[in-house]
Amino acid sequence: MPEQYGYEAENVNPPLSIESVPEDVDSLALIVDDPDAVEPAGEVWTHWLVWNVPPDTTTIPEDWEVEDAAEGTNDFGEVGYGGPNPPDAEHRYRFKLFALETTLDLPPETDADGLAEAMDGHVIAATKLDGTYPA
């Protein structure tokens, strides 16, 4: 991933393209996390949680001003995007997109566990894109 997406750089989300969303989807949800953070941080680190993205969305632009969806609290303790900030080595970042058969009524303080619990039983399809970011 380019440097500007990092937490200590511009800390803006990268652009994402969305295609082939199944029919009968009411909303999309996005979870961005760092599975390589388990060793230095003790857990998979959540960088971004977004839900209630309209299912006809085809692009999430760089530095997206989320107005037609909702964001949760990342592991930096902030609502919204928190970019990569690997402390020890290059890390992988997973952009996981979920097609849901419902919309979710969740507060902004919702964390990854809360979002996963709310999505349970409502996922129609899912996909994942991985990126890396250097230390």
CSV table of C-alpha atoms in Angstrom, one decimal:
chain,number,residue,atom,x,y,z
A,1,MET,CA,0.0,0.0,0.0
A,2,PRO,CA,1.3,3.5,-0.7
A,3,GLU,CA,2.7,5.5,2.2
A,4,GLN,CA,-0.1,8.1,2.3
A,5,TYR,CA,-2.6,5.5,3.6
A,6,GLY,CA,-0.5,5.0,6.8
A,7,TYR,CA,-1.6,6.2,10.2
A,8,GLU,CA,1.4,8.5,10.7
A,9,ALA,CA,1.3,9.7,7.1
A,10,GLU,CA,-1.9,11.2,5.5
A,11,ASN,CA,-4.1,8.6,7.2
A,12,VAL,CA,-6.6,8.5,4.4
A,13,ASN,CA,-8.3,5.3,3.2
A,14,PRO,CA,-7.3,3.8,-0.1
A,15,PRO,CA,-9.8,3.7,-3.0
A,16,LEU,CA,-11.7,0.5,-3.4
A,17,SER,CA,-13.7,-0.9,-6.3
A,18,ILE,CA,-16.8,-3.0,-5.6
A,19,GLU,CA,-18.4,-5.3,-8.2
A,20,SER,CA,-20.5,-8.4,-8.6
A,21,VAL,CA,-22.7,-7.7,-5.5
A,22,PRO,CA,-25.4,-10.4,-5.3
A,23,GLU,CA,-29.0,-9.6,-5.7
A,24,ASP,CA,-31.2,-9.3,-2.6
A,25,VAL,CA,-28.5,-7.5,-0.7
A,26,ASP,CA,-29.7,-4.7,1.7
A,27,SER,CA,-26.3,-3.4,2.7
A,28,LEU,CA,-22.5,-3.9,2.6
A,29,ALA,CA,-20.1,-3.9,5.5
A,30,LEU,CA,-16.3,-3.5,5.4
A,31,ILE,CA,-13.8,-4.6,8.0
A,32,VAL,CA,-10.1,-3.7,7.6
A,33,ASP,CA,-7.7,-5.4,9.9
A,34,ASP,CA,-4.1,-6.5,10.5
A,35,PRO,CA,-3.7,-10.2,11.2
A,36,ASP,CA,0.1,-9.7,11.7
A,37,ALA,CA,-0.5,-7.5,14.7
A,38,VAL,CA,-1.1,-10.5,16.9
A,39,GLU,CA,2.6,-10.8,17.8
A,40,PRO,CA,3.4,-7.1,18.7
A,41,ALA,CA,-0.1,-6.1,19.9
A,42,GLY,CA,-1.5,-9.3,21.2
A,43,GLU,CA,-4.6,-9.3,18.9
A,44,VAL,CA,-5.7,-8.8,15.3
A,45,TRP,CA,-5.7,-5.0,15.0
A,46,THR,CA,-8.9,-3.4,13.6
A,47,HIS,CA,-8.2,-0.4,11.4
A,48,TRP,CA,-11.7,0.4,9.9
A,49,LEU,CA,-15.3,-0.7,10.4
A,50,VAL,CA,-18.0,0.5,8.0
A,51,TRP,CA,-21.6,-0.8,7.7
A,52,ASN,CA,-24.8,0.1,6.0
A,53,VAL,CA,-23.0,0.9,2.8
A,54,PRO,CA,-25.6,1.0,0.0
A,55,PRO,CA,-25.5,-2.2,-2.1
A,56,ASP,CA,-25.3,-0.2,-5.3
A,57,THR,CA,-22.0,1.3,-4.3
A,58,THR,CA,-19.3,0.6,-6.9
A,59,THR,CA,-16.4,2.8,-5.5
A,60,ILE,CA,-15.2,3.8,-2.1
A,61,PRO,CA,-13.1,6.8,-3.0
A,62,GLU,CA,-9.7,7.7,-1.4
A,63,ASP,CA,-10.3,9.7,1.8
A,64,TRP,CA,-14.0,8.8,1.8
A,65,GLU,CA,-16.3,11.1,3.6
A,66,VAL,CA,-18.7,8.5,5.0
A,67,GLU,CA,-22.2,10.1,4.8
A,68,ASP,CA,-24.5,7.3,3.5
A,69,ALA,CA,-23.1,4.6,5.8
A,70,ALA,CA,-21.9,4.3,9.4
A,71,GLU,CA,-18.4,3.8,10.9
A,72,GLY,CA,-17.4,2.1,14.1
A,73,THR,CA,-14.5,2.4,16.5
A,74,ASN,CA,-11.1,1.1,15.4
A,75,ASP,CA,-8.4,-0.2,17.7
A,76,PHE,CA,-6.8,3.2,17.9
A,77,GLY,CA,-10.0,4.1,19.9
A,78,GLU,CA,-11.2,6.4,17.1
A,79,VAL,CA,-14.3,6.3,14.9
A,80,GLY,CA,-13.4,5.9,11.3
A,81,TYR,CA,-10.3,4.9,9.4
A,82,GLY,CA,-7.0,4.4,11.1
A,83,GLY,CA,-4.2,3.6,8.6
A,84,PRO,CA,-1.5,1.0,8.8
A,85,ASN,CA,1.2,1.6,11.5
A,86,PRO,CA,3.2,-1.6,11.8
A,87,PRO,CA,5.7,-1.4,14.7
A,88,ASP,CA,8.0,-4.2,13.8
A,89,ALA,CA,8.0,-5.4,10.2
A,90,GLU,CA,5.9,-5.3,7.0
A,91,HIS,CA,2.3,-6.3,7.9
A,92,ARG,CA,-0.6,-7.6,5.8
A,93,TYR,CA,-3.9,-5.7,5.8
A,94,ARG,CA,-7.2,-7.4,5.0
A,95,PHE,CA,-10.0,-5.5,3.4
A,96,LYS,CA,-13.0,-7.8,4.0
A,97,LEU,CA,-16.3,-6.9,2.3
A,98,PHE,CA,-19.6,-8.5,3.3
A,99,ALA,CA,-22.9,-8.5,1.5
A,100,LEU,CA,-25.7,-8.5,4.1
A,101,GLU,CA,-29.4,-9.3,3.9
A,102,THR,CA,-30.2,-6.5,6.4
A,103,THR,CA,-29.1,-3.1,7.6
A,104,LEU,CA,-27.5,-2.8,11.0
A,105,ASP,CA,-28.6,-0.4,13.8
A,106,LEU,CA,-25.3,0.0,15.7
A,107,PRO,CA,-23.8,3.0,17.5
A,108,PRO,CA,-20.4,4.5,16.5
A,109,GLU,CA,-18.7,2.9,19.5
A,110,THR,CA,-19.2,-0.5,18.0
A,111,ASP,CA,-16.0,-2.5,17.7
A,112,ALA,CA,-15.0,-5.4,15.5
A,113,ASP,CA,-16.6,-8.0,17.8
A,114,GLY,CA,-19.9,-6.0,18.0
A,115,LEU,CA,-20.0,-5.7,14.2
A,116,ALA,CA,-19.2,-9.4,13.7
A,117,GLU,CA,-22.0,-10.3,16.2
A,118,ALA,CA,-24.5,-8.1,14.4
A,119,MET,CA,-23.6,-9.5,11.0
A,120,ASP,CA,-23.8,-13.2,12.2
A,121,GLY,CA,-26.5,-15.0,10.2
A,122,HIS,CA,-27.0,-12.1,7.7
A,123,VAL,CA,-24.0,-12.5,5.4
A,124,ILE,CA,-25.0,-13.5,1.9
A,125,ALA,CA,-21.5,-13.3,0.3
A,126,ALA,CA,-18.0,-12.1,1.3
A,127,THR,CA,-14.7,-11.3,-0.4
A,128,LYS,CA,-11.3,-10.2,0.7
A,129,LEU,CA,-8.4,-8.1,-0.7
A,130,ASP,CA,-5.0,-8.1,1.0
A,131,GLY,CA,-2.4,-5.4,1.0
A,132,THR,CA,0.9,-4.9,2.7
A,133,TYR,CA,2.5,-1.9,4.4
A,134,PRO,CA,6.2,-1.6,5.5
A,135,ALA,CA,7.3,-0.8,9.0
